PDB file of C-alpha atoms in Angstrom:
ATOM      1  CA  MET A   1       1.783  11.239  -5.883  1.00 58.00           C
ATOM      2  CA  ILE A   2       1.734   7.457  -5.086  1.00 62.00           C
ATOM      3  CA  LEU A   3       2.530   7.450  -8.339  1.00 64.00           C
ATOM      4  CA  VAL A   4       5.491   9.038  -8.593  1.00 69.00           C
ATOM      5  CA  ALA A   5       7.088   7.776  -5.364  1.00 65.00           C
ATOM      6  CA  VAL A   6       5.838   4.456  -6.783  1.00 64.00           C
ATOM      7  CA  LEU A   7       8.129   5.483 -10.219  1.00 69.00           C
ATOM      8  CA  ALA A   8      10.562   7.163  -8.061  1.00 69.00           C
ATOM      9  CA  THR A   9      11.088   3.584  -5.614  1.00 65.00           C
ATOM     10  CA  VAL A  10      11.921   2.164  -8.787  1.00 68.00           C
ATOM     11  CA  VAL A  11      14.372   4.610  -9.968  1.00 71.00           C
ATOM     12  CA  VAL A  12      16.540   4.987  -7.220  1.00 68.00           C
ATOM     13  CA  SER A  13      16.685   1.508  -5.805  1.00 67.00           C
ATOM     14  CA  LEU A  14      18.454   0.674 -10.234  1.00 67.00           C
ATOM     15  CA  ILE A  15      20.049   3.323 -10.279  1.00 68.00           C
ATOM     16  CA  MET A  16      21.452   2.656  -6.624  1.00 64.00           C
ATOM     17  CA  ARG A  17      22.352  -0.822  -7.382  1.00 63.00           C
ATOM     18  CA  GLU A  18      24.419  -0.387 -10.344  1.00 62.00           C
ATOM     19  CA  TRP A  19      26.635   1.987  -8.362  1.00 57.00           C
ATOM     20  CA  GLU A  20      26.520  -0.367  -5.388  1.00 59.00           C
ATOM     21  CA  VAL A  21      25.206   2.448  -2.763  1.00 54.00           C
ATOM     22  CA  GLY A  22      24.095   0.393   0.179  1.00 54.00           C
ATOM     23  CA  ILE A  23      24.392  -2.805  -1.359  1.00 57.00           C
ATOM     24  CA  LEU A  24      23.613  -6.039   0.800  1.00 59.00           C
ATOM     25  CA  PHE A  25      22.600  -9.228  -1.420  1.00 61.00           C
ATOM     26  CA  SER A  26      22.099 -12.147   0.367  1.00 70.00           C
ATOM     27  CA  LYS A  27      19.732 -15.232  -0.571  1.00 76.00           C
ATOM     28  CA  PRO A  28      17.102 -14.584   2.754  1.00 80.00           C
ATOM     29  CA  LEU A  29      16.517 -10.954   2.151  1.00 82.00           C
ATOM     30  CA  TRP A  30      16.418 -11.778  -1.829  1.00 80.00           C
ATOM     31  CA  TRP A  31      13.370 -14.375  -0.267  1.00 87.00           C
ATOM     32  CA  ILE A  32      11.787 -11.832   1.890  1.00 89.00           C
ATOM     33  CA  GLY A  33      11.599  -9.014  -0.859  1.00 88.00           C
ATOM     34  CA  LEU A  34       9.966 -12.018  -3.634  1.00 89.00           C
ATOM     35  CA  GLY A  35       7.290 -12.429  -0.414  1.00 94.00           C
ATOM     36  CA  LEU A  36       6.879  -9.492   0.245  1.00 94.00           C
ATOM     37  CA  TYR A  37       6.467  -8.398  -3.220  1.00 92.00           C
ATOM     38  CA  ALA A  38       4.113 -11.432  -4.586  1.00 94.00           C
ATOM     39  CA  SER A  39       2.168 -10.848  -1.052  1.00 95.00           C
ATOM     40  CA  GLY A  40       1.422  -6.980  -2.093  1.00 95.00           C
ATOM     41  CA  VAL A  41       0.739  -8.119  -5.652  1.00 94.00           C
ATOM     42  CA  LEU A  42      -2.126 -10.885  -3.699  1.00 95.00           C
ATOM     43  CA  LEU A  43      -3.283  -8.593  -1.500  1.00 95.00           C
ATOM     44  CA  ARG A  44      -4.367  -5.601  -4.337  1.00 92.00           C
ATOM     45  CA  TYR A  45      -5.860  -8.016  -6.547  1.00 92.00           C
ATOM     46  CA  TRP A  46      -8.258  -9.799  -3.955  1.00 95.00           C
ATOM     47  CA  GLY A  47      -9.804  -5.946  -2.459  1.00 93.00           C
ATOM     48  CA  ILE A  48     -10.246  -4.938  -6.167  1.00 90.00           C
ATOM     49  CA  LEU A  49     -11.985  -8.011  -6.197  1.00 90.00           C
ATOM     50  CA  HIS A  50     -13.822  -7.050  -3.103  1.00 90.00           C
ATOM     51  CA  LEU A  51     -14.491  -4.117  -4.554  1.00 84.00           C
ATOM     52  CA  LYS A  52     -15.846  -4.687  -7.788  1.00 78.00           C
ATOM     53  CA  GLU A  53     -17.621  -1.944  -9.633  1.00 70.00           C
ATOM     54  CA  GLN A  54     -17.090   0.385  -7.282  1.00 64.00           C
ATOM     55  CA  PHE A  55     -12.487   0.380  -7.616  1.00 67.00           C
ATOM     56  CA  THR A  56     -11.181   3.558  -9.187  1.00 68.00           C
ATOM     57  CA  ARG A  57      -7.339   5.170  -9.578  1.00 66.00           C
ATOM     58  CA  ASP A  58      -9.361   8.870  -8.412  1.00 70.00           C
ATOM     59  CA  VAL A  59     -10.209   9.278  -4.961  1.00 66.00           C
ATOM     60  CA  SER A  60     -13.967   9.061  -5.045  1.00 61.00           C
ATOM     61  CA  VAL A  61     -17.085   8.475  -4.288  1.00 67.00           C
ATOM     62  CA  LYS A  62     -20.073   7.651  -5.633  1.00 67.00           C
ATOM     63  CA  GLU A  63     -24.133   6.762  -5.950  1.00 72.00           C
ATOM     64  CA  GLY A  64     -24.834   3.872  -4.633  1.00 66.00           C
ATOM     65  CA  ASP A  65     -21.641   3.584  -3.677  1.00 66.00           C
ATOM     66  CA  ARG A  66     -21.267   0.959  -0.102  1.00 81.00           C
ATOM     67  CA  LEU A  67     -19.429   0.459   2.647  1.00 79.00           C
ATOM     68  CA  VAL A  68     -17.022  -2.491   2.049  1.00 80.00           C
ATOM     69  CA  SER A  69     -17.000  -5.027   4.739  1.00 81.00           C
ATOM     70  CA  SER A  70     -15.920  -9.254   2.733  1.00 89.00           C
ATOM     71  CA  GLY A  71     -12.362 -10.186   2.157  1.00 90.00           C
ATOM     72  CA  PRO A  72      -9.920  -7.974   3.100  1.00 94.00           C
ATOM     73  CA  TYR A  73     -11.958  -5.333   4.746  1.00 91.00           C
ATOM     74  CA  ARG A  74     -12.931  -7.450   7.133  1.00 90.00           C
ATOM     75  CA  LYS A  75      -9.303  -6.433   8.894  1.00 90.00           C
ATOM     76  CA  LEU A  76      -8.010  -3.681   7.063  1.00 92.00           C
ATOM     77  CA  ARG A  77      -9.278  -0.216   5.502  1.00 90.00           C
ATOM     78  CA  HIS A  78      -6.491   0.647   2.833  1.00 92.00           C
ATOM     79  CA  PRO A  79      -5.441  -3.487   1.526  1.00 95.00           C
ATOM     80  CA  LEU A  80      -4.622  -2.403  -1.705  1.00 93.00           C
ATOM     81  CA  TYR A  81      -2.369   0.663   0.116  1.00 94.00           C
ATOM     82  CA  THR A  82      -0.949  -1.971   2.503  1.00 96.00           C
ATOM     83  CA  GLY A  83      -0.415  -4.659  -0.386  1.00 96.00           C
ATOM     84  CA  LEU A  84       1.329  -1.303  -2.905  1.00 93.00           C
ATOM     85  CA  PHE A  85       2.914  -0.870   0.147  1.00 94.00           C
ATOM     86  CA  PHE A  86       4.723  -4.049   0.819  1.00 94.00           C
ATOM     87  CA  ILE A  87       4.704  -4.434  -3.730  1.00 93.00           C
ATOM     88  CA  ILE A  88       8.200  -1.243  -3.076  1.00 89.00           C
ATOM     89  CA  VAL A  89       9.230  -3.269  -0.193  1.00 91.00           C
ATOM     90  CA  GLY A  90       9.334  -6.297  -1.084  1.00 92.00           C
ATOM     91  CA  PHE A  91      10.623  -4.550  -5.052  1.00 85.00           C
ATOM     92  CA  CYS A  92      13.335  -3.083  -2.835  1.00 84.00           C
ATOM     93  CA  LEU A  93      14.327  -6.033  -0.299  1.00 85.00           C
ATOM     94  CA  GLY A  94      15.017  -7.882  -3.196  1.00 82.00           C
ATOM     95  CA  VAL A  95      17.348  -5.338  -5.300  1.00 77.00           C
ATOM     96  CA  GLY A  96      19.125  -5.994  -2.732  1.00 74.00           C
ATOM     97  CA  ASN A  97      19.804  -2.608  -0.893  1.00 72.00           C
ATOM     98  CA  LEU A  98      18.469  -1.728   2.504  1.00 76.00           C
ATOM     99  CA  TRP A  99      19.443   2.252   1.843  1.00 77.00           C
ATOM    100  CA  THR A 100      16.727   2.398  -0.978  1.00 78.00           C
ATOM    101  CA  THR A 101      14.335   0.286   1.126  1.00 83.00           C
ATOM    102  CA  PHE A 102      14.088   2.411   3.878  1.00 85.00           C
ATOM    103  CA  ILE A 103      14.513   6.050   1.627  1.00 83.00           C
ATOM    104  CA  CYS A 104      12.217   4.679  -0.363  1.00 81.00           C
ATOM    105  CA  GLY A 105       9.558   2.700   2.098  1.00 87.00           C
ATOM    106  CA  GLY A 106       9.099   5.972   3.168  1.00 89.00           C
ATOM    107  CA  ILE A 107       8.816   7.822   0.176  1.00 87.00           C
ATOM    108  CA  VAL A 108       6.073   5.051  -0.337  1.00 88.00           C
ATOM    109  CA  ALA A 109       4.988   5.343   2.247  1.00 91.00           C
ATOM    110  CA  PHE A 110       3.783   9.538   3.607  1.00 91.00           C
ATOM    111  CA  ALA A 111       2.214   9.960  -0.586  1.00 91.00           C
ATOM    112  CA  LEU A 112      -0.298   6.563   0.918  1.00 91.00           C
ATOM    113  CA  LEU A 113      -0.191   8.362   4.321  1.00 93.00           C
ATOM    114  CA  HIS A 114      -0.853  11.921   2.510  1.00 92.00           C
ATOM    115  CA  ARG A 115      -3.506   9.192   0.528  1.00 91.00           C
ATOM    116  CA  ILE A 116      -5.202   8.196   2.703  1.00 92.00           C
ATOM    117  CA  ARG A 117      -6.309  11.563   5.091  1.00 93.00           C
ATOM    118  CA  ILE A 118      -8.250  12.823   2.342  1.00 91.00           C
ATOM    119  CA  GLU A 119     -10.428   9.660   0.924  1.00 89.00           C
ATOM    120  CA  GLU A 120     -11.319   8.885   4.958  1.00 91.00           C
ATOM    121  CA  ALA A 121     -12.215  12.759   5.295  1.00 91.00           C
ATOM    122  CA  MET A 122     -14.323  12.392   1.393  1.00 86.00           C
ATOM    123  CA  LEU A 123     -15.724   8.913   3.820  1.00 87.00           C
ATOM    124  CA  ILE A 124     -16.905  10.293   7.023  1.00 88.00           C
ATOM    125  CA  GLN A 125     -18.478  13.574   4.483  1.00 85.00           C
ATOM    126  CA  THR A 126     -20.099  10.168   2.450  1.00 84.00           C
ATOM    127  CA  HIS A 127     -21.313   7.538   5.002  1.00 82.00           C
ATOM    128  CA  GLY A 128     -20.414   9.752   8.241  1.00 86.00           C
ATOM    129  CA  ASP A 129     -21.156   7.893  11.633  1.00 89.00           C
ATOM    130  CA  ARG A 130     -22.014   4.589   9.756  1.00 88.00           C
ATOM    131  CA  TYR A 131     -17.749   4.688   7.925  1.00 85.00           C
ATOM    132  CA  GLU A 132     -16.617   5.729  11.448  1.00 89.00           C
ATOM    133  CA  LYS A 133     -18.542   3.052  13.563  1.00 90.00           C
ATOM    134  CA  TRP A 134     -16.737   0.752  10.359  1.00 87.00           C
ATOM    135  CA  SER A 135     -13.127   1.743  10.708  1.00 88.00           C
ATOM    136  CA  ARG A 136     -12.811   1.297  14.357  1.00 88.00           C
ATOM    137  CA  SER A 137     -13.826  -2.166  13.655  1.00 88.00           C
ATOM    138  CA  ARG A 138     -10.767  -2.113  11.299  1.00 89.00           C
ATOM    139  CA  TYR A 139      -6.706  -1.263  10.983  1.00 89.00           C
ATOM    140  CA  ARG A 140      -5.978   1.687   8.335  1.00 88.00           C
ATOM    141  CA  LEU A 141      -2.614  -0.658   7.191  1.00 80.00           C
ATOM    142  CA  ILE A 142      -1.146  -2.894   8.912  1.00 81.00           C
ATOM    143  CA  PRO A 143      -3.647  -5.622  11.344  1.00 75.00           C
ATOM    144  CA  PHE A 144      -2.797  -5.340  14.983  1.00 72.00           C
ATOM    145  CA  VAL A 145       0.067  -2.353  14.494  1.00 75.00           C
ATOM    146  CA  TYR A 146      -1.529   0.344  12.523  1.00 78.00           C
TER     147      TYR A 146
END
């Protein structure tokens, strides 16, 4: 579902740019978009480095997996998803289309929140009280907000 949402974002962004629907190209938006995109890539990479061999594309917990509390996991439960959201919003802003930014940002947010619900239910089932205690001291996606 996330991959479909990401691909839809790219296609919709490029189509709307080509049709010049909602275009609001400006250098500041482009720079903000580039900054968000780069921040998202770096955040995802940083998170993957701290997950090490526990990183998978699928929602799964293997025997011996532990709760990671280093790197971006000190403050966030799902930094890879935060990074992906930043990448998508940054890409859309860089294309210069605010409509696409809101529409595609919403689509990707919906897909990510759906996956987070599945992932957190699995982590509660696997780690129980340890996960619940761990999660209480971290934001889900955005520091100081959510």
